[in-house]
Short mmCIF file of C-alpha atoms and ligand atoms in Angstrom, two decimals:
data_model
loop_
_atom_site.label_atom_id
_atom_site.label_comp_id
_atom_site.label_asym_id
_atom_site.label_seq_id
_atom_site.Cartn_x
_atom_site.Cartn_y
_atom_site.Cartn_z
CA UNK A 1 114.08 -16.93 -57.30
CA UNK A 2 117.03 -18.35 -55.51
CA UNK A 3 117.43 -16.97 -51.39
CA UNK A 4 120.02 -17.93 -49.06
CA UNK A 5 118.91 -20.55 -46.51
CA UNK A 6 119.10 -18.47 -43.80
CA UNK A 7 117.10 -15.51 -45.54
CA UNK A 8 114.43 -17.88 -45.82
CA UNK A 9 114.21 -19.36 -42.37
CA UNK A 10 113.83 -15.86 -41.13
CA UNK A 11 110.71 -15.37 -44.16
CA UNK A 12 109.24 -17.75 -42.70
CA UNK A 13 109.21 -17.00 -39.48
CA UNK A 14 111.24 -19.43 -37.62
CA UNK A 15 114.24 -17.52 -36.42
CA UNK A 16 116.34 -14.16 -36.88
CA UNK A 17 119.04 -14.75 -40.03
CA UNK A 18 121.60 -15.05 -37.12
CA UNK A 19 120.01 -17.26 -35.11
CA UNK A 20 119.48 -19.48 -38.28
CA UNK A 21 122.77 -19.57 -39.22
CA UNK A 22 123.27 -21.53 -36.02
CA UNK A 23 120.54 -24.23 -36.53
CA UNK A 24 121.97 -24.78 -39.53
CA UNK A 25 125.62 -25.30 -38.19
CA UNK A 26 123.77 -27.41 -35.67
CA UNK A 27 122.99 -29.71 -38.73
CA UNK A 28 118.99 -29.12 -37.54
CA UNK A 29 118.76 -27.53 -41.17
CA UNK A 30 117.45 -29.97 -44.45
CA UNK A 31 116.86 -29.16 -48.11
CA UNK A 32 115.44 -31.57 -49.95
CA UNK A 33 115.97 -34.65 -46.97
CA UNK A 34 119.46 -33.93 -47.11
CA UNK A 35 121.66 -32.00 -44.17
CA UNK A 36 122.96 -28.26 -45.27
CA UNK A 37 125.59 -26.73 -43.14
CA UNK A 38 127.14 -24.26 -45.82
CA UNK A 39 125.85 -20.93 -44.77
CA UNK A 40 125.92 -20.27 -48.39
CA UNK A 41 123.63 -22.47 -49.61
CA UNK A 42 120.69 -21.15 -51.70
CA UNK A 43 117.51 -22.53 -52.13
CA UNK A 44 114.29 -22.10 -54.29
CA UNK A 45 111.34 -21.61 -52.23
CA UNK A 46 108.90 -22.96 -55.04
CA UNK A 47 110.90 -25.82 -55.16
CA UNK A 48 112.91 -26.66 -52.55
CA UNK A 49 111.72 -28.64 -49.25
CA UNK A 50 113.02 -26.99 -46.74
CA UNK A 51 112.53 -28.68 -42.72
CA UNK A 52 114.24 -27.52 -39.36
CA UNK A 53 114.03 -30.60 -36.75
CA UNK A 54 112.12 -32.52 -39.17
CA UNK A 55 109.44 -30.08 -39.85
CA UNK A 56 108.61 -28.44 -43.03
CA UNK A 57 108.98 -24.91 -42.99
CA UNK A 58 107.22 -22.45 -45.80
CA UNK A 59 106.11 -19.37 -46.63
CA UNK A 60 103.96 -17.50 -44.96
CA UNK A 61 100.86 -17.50 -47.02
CA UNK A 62 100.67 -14.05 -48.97
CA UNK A 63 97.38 -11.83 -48.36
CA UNK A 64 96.30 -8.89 -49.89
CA UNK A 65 93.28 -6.93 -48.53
CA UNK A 66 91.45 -3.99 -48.69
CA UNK A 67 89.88 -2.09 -45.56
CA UNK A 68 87.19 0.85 -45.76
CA UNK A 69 88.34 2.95 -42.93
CA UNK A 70 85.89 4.39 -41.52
CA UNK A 71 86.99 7.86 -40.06
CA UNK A 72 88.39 8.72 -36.65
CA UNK A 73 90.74 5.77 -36.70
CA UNK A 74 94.51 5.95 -37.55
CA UNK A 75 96.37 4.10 -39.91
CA UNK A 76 98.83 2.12 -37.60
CA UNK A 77 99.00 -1.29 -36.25
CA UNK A 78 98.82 -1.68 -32.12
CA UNK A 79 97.73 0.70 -30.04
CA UNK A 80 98.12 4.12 -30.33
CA UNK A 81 99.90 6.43 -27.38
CA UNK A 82 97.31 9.07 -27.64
CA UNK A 83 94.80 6.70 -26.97
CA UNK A 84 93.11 6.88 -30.39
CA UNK A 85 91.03 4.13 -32.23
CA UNK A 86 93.51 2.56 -34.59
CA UNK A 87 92.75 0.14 -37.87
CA UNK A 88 94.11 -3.05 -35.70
CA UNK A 89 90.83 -3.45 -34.45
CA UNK A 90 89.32 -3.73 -37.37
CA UNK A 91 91.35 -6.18 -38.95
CA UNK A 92 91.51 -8.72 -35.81
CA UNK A 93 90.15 -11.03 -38.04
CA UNK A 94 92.52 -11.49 -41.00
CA UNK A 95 94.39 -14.46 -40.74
CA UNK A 96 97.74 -13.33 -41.19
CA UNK A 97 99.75 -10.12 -40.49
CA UNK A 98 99.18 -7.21 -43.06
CA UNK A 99 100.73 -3.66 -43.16
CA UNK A 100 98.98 -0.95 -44.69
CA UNK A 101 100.19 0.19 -48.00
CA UNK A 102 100.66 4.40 -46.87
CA UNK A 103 98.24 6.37 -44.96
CA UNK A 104 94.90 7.50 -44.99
CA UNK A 105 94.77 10.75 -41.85
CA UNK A 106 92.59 10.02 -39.36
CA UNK A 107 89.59 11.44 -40.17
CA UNK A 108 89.72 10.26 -44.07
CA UNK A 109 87.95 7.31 -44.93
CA UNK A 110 88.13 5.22 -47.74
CA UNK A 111 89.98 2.62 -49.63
CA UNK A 112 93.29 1.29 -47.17
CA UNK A 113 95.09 -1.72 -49.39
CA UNK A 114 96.82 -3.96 -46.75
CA UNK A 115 99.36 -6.69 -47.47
CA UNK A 116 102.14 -8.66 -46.23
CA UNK A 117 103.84 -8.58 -49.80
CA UNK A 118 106.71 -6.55 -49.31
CA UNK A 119 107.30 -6.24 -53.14
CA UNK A 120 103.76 -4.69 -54.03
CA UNK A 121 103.65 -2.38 -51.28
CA UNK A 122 107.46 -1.14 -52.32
CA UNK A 123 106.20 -0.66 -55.74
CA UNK A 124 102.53 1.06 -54.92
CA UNK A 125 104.38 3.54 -52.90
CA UNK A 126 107.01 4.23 -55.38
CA UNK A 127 106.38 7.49 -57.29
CA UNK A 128 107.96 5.63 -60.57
CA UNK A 129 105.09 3.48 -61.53
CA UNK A 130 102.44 6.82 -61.16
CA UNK A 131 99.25 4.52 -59.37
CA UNK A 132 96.57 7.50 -59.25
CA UNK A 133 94.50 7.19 -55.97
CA UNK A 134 90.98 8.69 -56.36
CA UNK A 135 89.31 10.40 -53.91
CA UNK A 136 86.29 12.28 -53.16
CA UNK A 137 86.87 14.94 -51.53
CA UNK A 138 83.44 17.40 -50.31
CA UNK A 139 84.81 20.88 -49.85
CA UNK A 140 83.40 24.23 -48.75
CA UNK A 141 82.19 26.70 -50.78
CA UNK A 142 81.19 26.52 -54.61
CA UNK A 143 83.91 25.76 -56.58
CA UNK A 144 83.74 28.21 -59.75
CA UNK A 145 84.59 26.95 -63.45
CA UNK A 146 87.61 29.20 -63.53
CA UNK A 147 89.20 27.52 -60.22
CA UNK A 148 88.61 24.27 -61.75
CA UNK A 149 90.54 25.57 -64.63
CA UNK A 150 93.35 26.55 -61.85
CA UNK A 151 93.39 23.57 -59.81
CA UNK A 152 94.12 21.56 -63.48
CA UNK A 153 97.23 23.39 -64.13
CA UNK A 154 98.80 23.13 -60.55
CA UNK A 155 99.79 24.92 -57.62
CA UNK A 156 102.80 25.38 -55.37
CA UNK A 157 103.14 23.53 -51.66
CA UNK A 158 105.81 24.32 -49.47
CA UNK A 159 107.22 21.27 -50.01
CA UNK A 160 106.94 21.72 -54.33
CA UNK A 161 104.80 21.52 -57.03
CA UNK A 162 101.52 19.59 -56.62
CA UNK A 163 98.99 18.86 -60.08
CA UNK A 164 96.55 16.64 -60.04
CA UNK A 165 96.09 14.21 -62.94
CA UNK A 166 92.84 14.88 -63.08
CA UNK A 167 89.88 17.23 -61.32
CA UNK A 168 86.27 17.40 -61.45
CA UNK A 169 82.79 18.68 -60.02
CA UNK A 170 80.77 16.10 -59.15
CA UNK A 171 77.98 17.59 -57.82
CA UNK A 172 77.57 20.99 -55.99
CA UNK A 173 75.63 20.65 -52.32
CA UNK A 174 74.24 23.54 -51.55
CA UNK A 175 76.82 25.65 -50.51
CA UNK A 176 79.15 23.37 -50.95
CA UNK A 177 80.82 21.24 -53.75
CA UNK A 178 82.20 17.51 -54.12
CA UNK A 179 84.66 16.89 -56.10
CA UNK A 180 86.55 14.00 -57.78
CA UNK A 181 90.29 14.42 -57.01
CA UNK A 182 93.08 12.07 -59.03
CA UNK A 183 96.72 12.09 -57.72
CA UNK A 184 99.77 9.86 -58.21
CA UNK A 185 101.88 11.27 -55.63
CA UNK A 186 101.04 10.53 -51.55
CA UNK A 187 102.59 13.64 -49.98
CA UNK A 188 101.00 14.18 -46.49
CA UNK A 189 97.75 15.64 -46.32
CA UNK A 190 98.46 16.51 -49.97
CA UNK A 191 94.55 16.76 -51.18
CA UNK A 192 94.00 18.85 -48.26
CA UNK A 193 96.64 21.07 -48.50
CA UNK A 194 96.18 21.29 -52.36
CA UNK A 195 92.66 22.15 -52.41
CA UNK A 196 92.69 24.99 -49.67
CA UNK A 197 95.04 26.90 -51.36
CA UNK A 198 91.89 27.92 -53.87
CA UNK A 199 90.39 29.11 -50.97
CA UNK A 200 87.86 25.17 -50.34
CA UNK A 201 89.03 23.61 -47.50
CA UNK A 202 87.84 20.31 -46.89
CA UNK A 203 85.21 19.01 -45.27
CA UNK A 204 85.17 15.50 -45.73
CA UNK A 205 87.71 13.15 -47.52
CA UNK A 206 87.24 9.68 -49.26
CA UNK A 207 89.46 7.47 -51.39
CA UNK A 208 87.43 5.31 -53.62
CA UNK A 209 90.23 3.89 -55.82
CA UNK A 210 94.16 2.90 -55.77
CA UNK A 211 95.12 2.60 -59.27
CA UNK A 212 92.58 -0.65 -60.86
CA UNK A 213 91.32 -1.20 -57.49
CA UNK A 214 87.68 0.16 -56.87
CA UNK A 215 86.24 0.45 -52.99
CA UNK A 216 82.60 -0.35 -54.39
CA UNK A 217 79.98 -1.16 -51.95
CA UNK A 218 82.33 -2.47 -48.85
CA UNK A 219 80.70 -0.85 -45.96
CA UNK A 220 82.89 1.34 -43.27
CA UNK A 221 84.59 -0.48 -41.15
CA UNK A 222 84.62 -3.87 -42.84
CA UNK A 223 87.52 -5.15 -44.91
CA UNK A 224 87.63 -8.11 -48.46
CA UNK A 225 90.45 -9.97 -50.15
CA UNK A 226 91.42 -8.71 -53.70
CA UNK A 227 90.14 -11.14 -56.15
CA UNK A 228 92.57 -13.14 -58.64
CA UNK A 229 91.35 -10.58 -61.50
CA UNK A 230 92.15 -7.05 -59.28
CA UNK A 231 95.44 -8.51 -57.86
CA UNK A 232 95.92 -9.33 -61.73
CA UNK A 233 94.98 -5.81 -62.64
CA UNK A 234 97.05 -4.51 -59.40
CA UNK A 235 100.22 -6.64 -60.29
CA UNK A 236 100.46 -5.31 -63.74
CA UNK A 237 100.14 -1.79 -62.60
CA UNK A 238 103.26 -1.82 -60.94
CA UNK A 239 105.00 -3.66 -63.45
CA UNK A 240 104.74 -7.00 -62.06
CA UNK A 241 103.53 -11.09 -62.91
CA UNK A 242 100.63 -12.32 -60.41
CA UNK A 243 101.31 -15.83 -60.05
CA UNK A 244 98.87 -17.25 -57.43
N1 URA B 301 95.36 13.55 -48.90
C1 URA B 301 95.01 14.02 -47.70
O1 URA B 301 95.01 15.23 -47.49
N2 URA B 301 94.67 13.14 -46.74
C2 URA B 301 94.64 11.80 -46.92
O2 URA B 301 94.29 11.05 -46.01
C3 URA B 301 95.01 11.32 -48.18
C4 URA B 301 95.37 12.20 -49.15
#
């Protein structure tokens, strides 16, 4: 894919697009050994070597995680103003930047995909490509056959329609019942919201899956890179090529 030069300086980290526009005016700019001062020039990151002062400039490398949030933390980078744990602290340790792909509320736990891939996230948030996010969701009160039969067909949220894609009892605990919740959508609070209209408000709230990708065993708290095959699986979701 072809970028303008100054696009990619600014991918990369060195400068803003403005202030890149200037190195290369400056004739600090190179492609390929040679000077560039056309502010149109475009280059091809996978092919092009591209060095300000002398140094080679890239990429920065792309990561894709995922992060069991444990609850009581928010989904936000930095600190928070109300003083409130946030997931920063538990991803000190990744390498690079990452941005959480949507939100998890604070006292849901679960499955939080982080990446620094633009693309992806644009796509796993879009509503077109219909990624169903699984949770588990342990609710009060027994939840009778004939609401389950309800909650498949849909109910109305004051902001629209909500239906699940799919619905099930897992298990009933005592006086309460967990249940297996599929949606594509991500309205706020939407599980929440959906499920106490029958009258089961939730007491607990865990996503275990975002569309091929499974939380398995990762313990709250801690956080894994996708492997080749799930960011395969992922990729092809959303209607794009992995190519590592
Ligand atoms: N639905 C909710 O109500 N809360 C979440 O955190 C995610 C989905």
């Amino acid at each position: 894919m072809l970028i303008r030069l100054n696009r990619y300086l600014s991918m990369c980290g060195v400068t803003s697009r403005r202030k890149a526009d200037r190195l290369i005016e400056e004739g600090r700019v190179r492609v390929n050994g040679e000077v560039v001062r056309d502010l149109g020039v475009k280059i091809d990151p996978e092919v092009d070597r591209v060095e300000v002062d002398r140094r080679e400039v890239k990429l920065p490398q792309k990561k894709y995680i995922i992060l069991n949030k444990p609850c009581c933390y928010l989904t936000q980078l930095g600190k928070s103003e109300s003083g409130k744990r946030t997931i920063e602290e538990l991803i000190k340790d990744v390498p690079v930047r990452v941005f959480p792909v949507g939100r998890l509320d604070y006292n849901t736990e679960g499955l939080l995909l982080l990446t620094n891939d633009g693309e992806l996230a644009n796509r796993i948030l879009h509503p077109r490509y219909k990624l169903p996010k699984v949770y588990l969701a342990l609710v009060k009160g027994r939840v009778s056959r004939n609401t389950l039969r309800k909650m498949r067909n849909g109910t109305e949220l004051e902001d629209g329609f909500a239906r699940p894609d799919d619905v099930r009892i897992v298990r009933y605990e005592g006086e309460n019942t967990l249940l297996e919740v599929v949606f594509h959508e991500g309205r706020k609070h939407l599980v929440k919201r959906f499920l106490a209209v029958f009258g089961h408000p939730v007491i607990k709230l865990k996503r275990i899956a975002l569309g091929p990708i499974r939380l398995g065993k990762l313990p709250p708290g801690r956080w894994r890179e996708l492997s080749e095959r799930e960011l395969r699986q992922l990729f092809s979701a959303v209607g794009l090529k992995y190519s590592p």
